[in-house]
Amino acid sequence: MGRSTDVNGKIIKATGGGAHKYKQLINEKLGVEISKEDEIQCLIKGCNFLLKNIPDEAFIYEKHSNPPYKFQSPSNQPLFPYLLVNIGSGVSMMKVISDTEVERIGGTSLGGGSFWGLGSLLTKAKGFDELLELAEKGDHRLVDMLVKDIYGGSYDLIGLPGDIIASSFGKAARSASDTSTHLHERIKKGKLS
């Protein structure tokens, strides 16, 4: 049998929505206090540490290169500025200017929460991992409109390859003549191809 440890009076540092949402439950079940830290500041400090100290932590992605990932090692080149994309329930894009300065430059409400919510509405999946497994088996091209669906190929003037998504769920729009009411019926009938 394992030795029990007295955790009363102990403090756990936590960030994000879960630090607020589960604070009381963690305290009741584990007998520890939650000290909520600023999510973005912790994220930046962690990223800066990794980028300065860990080889092959950062990479450049070029879709049509072989391999598509080119890893970067810490070097004497300046670290700042860099773009930090934080994907959670939603998405925030931040320009990290220094160890202490950050500027939010954009974002979207469409993130992991949207994926989970839509997946729960459209499938019988019981959790996020099951939704990921279903997504791996599916073909987004049946419902997402690609650049080539609009322009017949790549849009070279602005550097958009034909296989890039132009409109998520763009092919799921129903025409006036379509009498199918459910997405799965429309997929079976080939109306989303």
mmCIF file of C-alpha atoms in Angstrom:
data_model
loop_
_atom_site.group_PDB
_atom_site.id
_atom_site.type_symbol
_atom_site.label_atom_id
_atom_site.label_comp_id
_atom_site.label_asym_id
_atom_site.label_seq_id
_atom_site.Cartn_x
_atom_site.Cartn_y
_atom_site.Cartn_z
ATOM 1 C CA MET A 1 0.000 0.000 0.000
ATOM 2 C CA GLY A 2 1.226 3.474 -0.849
ATOM 3 C CA ARG A 3 2.054 6.008 1.815
ATOM 4 C CA SER A 4 -0.535 8.773 2.128
ATOM 5 C CA THR A 5 0.736 12.322 1.998
ATOM 6 C CA ASP A 6 -0.839 15.221 3.832
ATOM 7 C CA VAL A 7 -1.547 17.829 1.139
ATOM 8 C CA ASN A 8 -3.485 20.273 3.328
ATOM 9 C CA GLY A 9 -2.068 23.731 2.960
ATOM 10 C CA LYS A 10 -0.483 22.891 -0.393
ATOM 11 C CA ILE A 11 -0.959 25.187 -3.361
ATOM 12 C CA ILE A 12 -1.178 24.192 -7.031
ATOM 13 C CA LYS A 13 -0.578 26.822 -9.697
ATOM 14 C CA ALA A 14 -3.077 26.628 -12.573
ATOM 15 C CA THR A 15 -4.135 28.674 -15.601
ATOM 16 C CA GLY A 16 -7.073 28.947 -17.971
ATOM 17 C CA GLY A 17 -10.762 28.334 -17.550
ATOM 18 C CA GLY A 18 -10.239 25.029 -15.756
ATOM 19 C CA ALA A 19 -8.425 26.835 -12.932
ATOM 20 C CA HIS A 20 -11.661 28.695 -12.244
ATOM 21 C CA LYS A 21 -14.135 25.956 -13.163
ATOM 22 C CA TYR A 22 -12.539 23.156 -11.126
ATOM 23 C CA LYS A 23 -11.065 25.189 -8.251
ATOM 24 C CA GLN A 24 -13.652 24.136 -5.680
ATOM 25 C CA LEU A 25 -13.763 20.487 -6.809
ATOM 26 C CA ILE A 26 -9.970 20.164 -6.621
ATOM 27 C CA ASN A 27 -9.971 21.738 -3.195
ATOM 28 C CA GLU A 28 -12.717 19.393 -1.938
ATOM 29 C CA LYS A 29 -11.298 16.186 -3.471
ATOM 30 C CA LEU A 30 -7.563 16.781 -3.010
ATOM 31 C CA GLY A 31 -7.461 19.254 -0.154
ATOM 32 C CA VAL A 32 -5.227 21.660 -2.039
ATOM 33 C CA GLU A 33 -5.673 25.305 -2.937
ATOM 34 C CA ILE A 34 -5.578 26.554 -6.510
ATOM 35 C CA SER A 35 -3.574 29.682 -7.212
ATOM 36 C CA LYS A 36 -4.718 30.995 -10.583
ATOM 37 C CA GLU A 37 -1.979 32.456 -12.765
ATOM 38 C CA ASP A 38 -2.429 34.520 -15.929
ATOM 39 C CA GLU A 39 -2.763 32.081 -18.834
ATOM 40 C CA ILE A 40 -1.123 34.209 -21.524
ATOM 41 C CA GLN A 41 1.831 35.276 -19.369
ATOM 42 C CA CYS A 42 2.505 31.650 -18.414
ATOM 43 C CA LEU A 43 2.207 30.579 -22.044
ATOM 44 C CA ILE A 44 4.680 33.236 -23.188
ATOM 45 C CA LYS A 45 7.177 32.466 -20.404
ATOM 46 C CA GLY A 46 6.991 28.754 -21.246
ATOM 47 C CA CYS A 47 7.351 29.324 -24.991
ATOM 48 C CA ASN A 48 10.268 31.699 -24.510
ATOM 49 C CA PHE A 49 12.030 29.133 -22.320
ATOM 50 C CA LEU A 50 11.486 26.353 -24.870
ATOM 51 C CA LEU A 51 12.521 28.482 -27.832
ATOM 52 C CA LYS A 52 15.690 29.670 -26.086
ATOM 53 C CA ASN A 53 16.755 26.322 -24.633
ATOM 54 C CA ILE A 54 15.323 23.296 -26.429
ATOM 55 C CA PRO A 55 16.629 22.251 -29.874
ATOM 56 C CA ASP A 56 14.009 21.473 -32.529
ATOM 57 C CA GLU A 57 11.160 22.995 -30.512
ATOM 58 C CA ALA A 58 10.243 25.473 -33.251
ATOM 59 C CA PHE A 59 9.714 24.715 -36.903
ATOM 60 C CA ILE A 60 8.806 26.288 -40.204
ATOM 61 C CA TYR A 61 5.997 24.518 -42.057
ATOM 62 C CA GLU A 62 5.845 24.515 -45.842
ATOM 63 C CA LYS A 63 3.015 22.285 -47.049
ATOM 64 C CA HIS A 64 4.521 21.197 -50.360
ATOM 65 C CA SER A 65 8.101 20.727 -49.140
ATOM 66 C CA ASN A 66 9.560 17.344 -48.367
ATOM 67 C CA PRO A 67 9.575 17.085 -45.422
ATOM 68 C CA PRO A 68 7.010 19.821 -44.727
ATOM 69 C CA TYR A 69 8.584 20.673 -41.338
ATOM 70 C CA LYS A 70 11.976 22.376 -41.082
ATOM 71 C CA PHE A 71 13.060 22.429 -37.434
ATOM 72 C CA GLN A 72 14.895 25.428 -36.021
ATOM 73 C CA SER A 73 17.536 25.287 -33.298
ATOM 74 C CA PRO A 74 18.214 27.981 -30.705
ATOM 75 C CA SER A 75 20.779 30.305 -32.198
ATOM 76 C CA ASN A 76 22.259 33.739 -31.915
ATOM 77 C CA GLN A 77 19.462 35.090 -34.093
ATOM 78 C CA PRO A 78 16.946 37.306 -32.285
ATOM 79 C CA LEU A 79 13.993 35.421 -30.827
ATOM 80 C CA PHE A 80 11.584 38.352 -31.010
ATOM 81 C CA PRO A 81 9.189 39.150 -32.450
ATOM 82 C CA TYR A 82 7.324 35.901 -33.096
ATOM 83 C CA LEU A 83 3.726 34.879 -33.674
ATOM 84 C CA LEU A 84 2.144 32.782 -30.942
ATOM 85 C CA VAL A 85 -1.122 31.032 -31.768
ATOM 86 C CA ASN A 86 -2.956 29.684 -28.728
ATOM 87 C CA ILE A 87 -5.634 27.159 -29.698
ATOM 88 C CA GLY A 88 -8.066 26.340 -26.918
ATOM 89 C CA SER A 89 -11.823 26.782 -26.736
ATOM 90 C CA GLY A 90 -11.206 29.637 -29.146
ATOM 91 C CA VAL A 91 -8.032 30.877 -30.834
ATOM 92 C CA SER A 92 -5.845 33.888 -29.991
ATOM 93 C CA MET A 93 -2.998 35.130 -32.150
ATOM 94 C CA MET A 94 -0.370 37.205 -30.382
ATOM 95 C CA LYS A 95 2.740 39.034 -31.464
ATOM 96 C CA VAL A 96 5.326 38.390 -28.765
ATOM 97 C CA ILE A 97 7.592 41.423 -28.812
ATOM 98 C CA SER A 98 9.788 40.698 -25.781
ATOM 99 C CA ASP A 99 9.870 38.670 -22.562
ATOM 100 C CA THR A 100 7.372 41.128 -21.073
ATOM 101 C CA GLU A 101 5.513 42.649 -24.023
ATOM 102 C CA VAL A 102 2.768 41.018 -26.075
ATOM 103 C CA GLU A 103 0.170 42.373 -28.482
ATOM 104 C CA ARG A 104 -3.001 40.456 -29.361
ATOM 105 C CA ILE A 105 -3.341 40.831 -33.113
ATOM 106 C CA GLY A 106 -6.371 38.653 -33.758
ATOM 107 C CA GLY A 107 -8.301 35.556 -33.031
ATOM 108 C CA THR A 108 -11.478 33.649 -33.593
ATOM 109 C CA SER A 109 -14.183 32.042 -31.523
ATOM 110 C CA LEU A 110 -13.870 28.945 -33.716
ATOM 111 C CA GLY A 111 -11.511 26.606 -31.885
ATOM 112 C CA GLY A 112 -11.550 23.360 -29.960
ATOM 113 C CA GLY A 113 -14.813 24.273 -28.252
ATOM 114 C CA SER A 114 -16.504 24.761 -31.639
ATOM 115 C CA PHE A 115 -15.161 21.426 -32.895
ATOM 116 C CA TRP A 116 -16.379 19.645 -29.764
ATOM 117 C CA GLY A 117 -19.756 21.373 -29.777
ATOM 118 C CA LEU A 118 -20.463 20.766 -33.475
ATOM 119 C CA GLY A 119 -19.179 17.216 -33.211
ATOM 120 C CA SER A 120 -21.492 16.556 -30.285
ATOM 121 C CA LEU A 121 -24.471 17.926 -32.207
ATOM 122 C CA LEU A 122 -23.716 16.012 -35.412
ATOM 123 C CA THR A 123 -22.505 12.653 -34.067
ATOM 124 C CA LYS A 124 -23.032 10.260 -31.191
ATOM 125 C CA ALA A 125 -19.407 10.624 -30.051
ATOM 126 C CA LYS A 126 -18.994 10.539 -26.286
ATOM 127 C CA GLY A 127 -15.901 12.712 -26.020
ATOM 128 C CA PHE A 128 -13.220 14.796 -27.681
ATOM 129 C CA ASP A 129 -10.890 11.842 -28.397
ATOM 130 C CA GLU A 130 -13.694 9.932 -30.110
ATOM 131 C CA LEU A 131 -14.411 12.997 -32.257
ATOM 132 C CA LEU A 132 -10.745 13.125 -33.282
ATOM 133 C CA GLU A 133 -10.893 9.460 -34.308
ATOM 134 C CA LEU A 134 -14.006 10.130 -36.405
ATOM 135 C CA ALA A 135 -12.357 13.157 -38.004
ATOM 136 C CA GLU A 136 -9.368 11.028 -39.048
ATOM 137 C CA LYS A 137 -11.726 8.660 -40.884
ATOM 138 C CA GLY A 138 -13.673 11.429 -42.621
ATOM 139 C CA ASP A 139 -12.957 13.568 -45.662
ATOM 140 C CA HIS A 140 -13.415 17.288 -45.045
ATOM 141 C CA ARG A 141 -13.509 17.904 -48.797
ATOM 142 C CA LEU A 142 -17.079 16.599 -48.790
ATOM 143 C CA VAL A 143 -18.251 19.586 -46.731
ATOM 144 C CA ASP A 144 -15.486 22.208 -46.959
ATOM 145 C CA MET A 145 -15.248 24.381 -50.050
ATOM 146 C CA LEU A 146 -11.681 24.526 -51.355
ATOM 147 C CA VAL A 147 -10.009 27.279 -53.369
ATOM 148 C CA LYS A 148 -10.095 24.978 -56.425
ATOM 149 C CA ASP A 149 -13.881 24.564 -56.009
ATOM 150 C CA ILE A 150 -14.224 28.311 -56.522
ATOM 151 C CA TYR A 151 -11.463 29.067 -59.056
ATOM 152 C CA GLY A 152 -10.949 25.706 -60.740
ATOM 153 C CA GLY A 153 -7.422 25.419 -59.333
ATOM 154 C CA SER A 154 -4.901 27.512 -57.443
ATOM 155 C CA TYR A 155 -5.301 31.260 -57.099
ATOM 156 C CA ASP A 156 -1.711 32.053 -58.012
ATOM 157 C CA LEU A 157 -1.991 35.848 -57.905
ATOM 158 C CA ILE A 158 -2.251 35.752 -54.096
ATOM 159 C CA GLY A 159 -0.434 32.441 -53.583
ATOM 160 C CA LEU A 160 -3.358 30.218 -52.596
ATOM 161 C CA PRO A 161 -2.974 26.539 -53.517
ATOM 162 C CA GLY A 162 -6.128 24.853 -54.800
ATOM 163 C CA ASP A 163 -6.316 22.423 -51.893
ATOM 164 C CA ILE A 164 -6.614 25.115 -49.170
ATOM 165 C CA ILE A 165 -9.991 25.512 -47.444
ATOM 166 C CA ALA A 166 -11.759 28.659 -48.646
ATOM 167 C CA SER A 167 -14.984 28.109 -46.703
ATOM 168 C CA SER A 168 -15.481 25.666 -43.845
ATOM 169 C CA PHE A 169 -18.787 23.840 -44.382
ATOM 170 C CA GLY A 170 -19.207 25.756 -47.672
ATOM 171 C CA LYS A 171 -20.471 22.638 -49.482
ATOM 172 C CA ALA A 172 -22.994 21.954 -46.730
ATOM 173 C CA ALA A 173 -25.171 24.868 -47.859
ATOM 174 C CA ARG A 174 -28.500 23.499 -49.066
ATOM 175 C CA SER A 175 -29.944 24.427 -52.427
ATOM 176 C CA ALA A 176 -33.640 25.278 -52.766
ATOM 177 C CA SER A 177 -34.265 21.979 -54.617
ATOM 178 C CA ASP A 178 -32.657 19.817 -51.897
ATOM 179 C CA THR A 179 -35.326 18.144 -49.763
ATOM 180 C CA SER A 180 -32.885 16.313 -47.452
ATOM 181 C CA THR A 181 -33.040 17.637 -43.934
ATOM 182 C CA HIS A 182 -30.131 15.949 -42.180
ATOM 183 C CA LEU A 183 -26.468 16.164 -43.024
ATOM 184 C CA HIS A 184 -25.971 12.391 -43.006
ATOM 185 C CA GLU A 185 -28.817 11.976 -45.567
ATOM 186 C CA ARG A 186 -27.202 14.540 -47.840
ATOM 187 C CA ILE A 187 -23.802 12.855 -47.613
ATOM 188 C CA LYS A 188 -25.339 9.439 -48.448
ATOM 189 C CA LYS A 189 -27.078 10.934 -51.496
ATOM 190 C CA GLY A 190 -23.784 12.452 -52.663
ATOM 191 C CA LYS A 191 -25.147 15.975 -52.453
ATOM 192 C CA LEU A 192 -21.987 17.239 -50.742
ATOM 193 C CA SER A 193 -19.435 16.108 -53.285
#
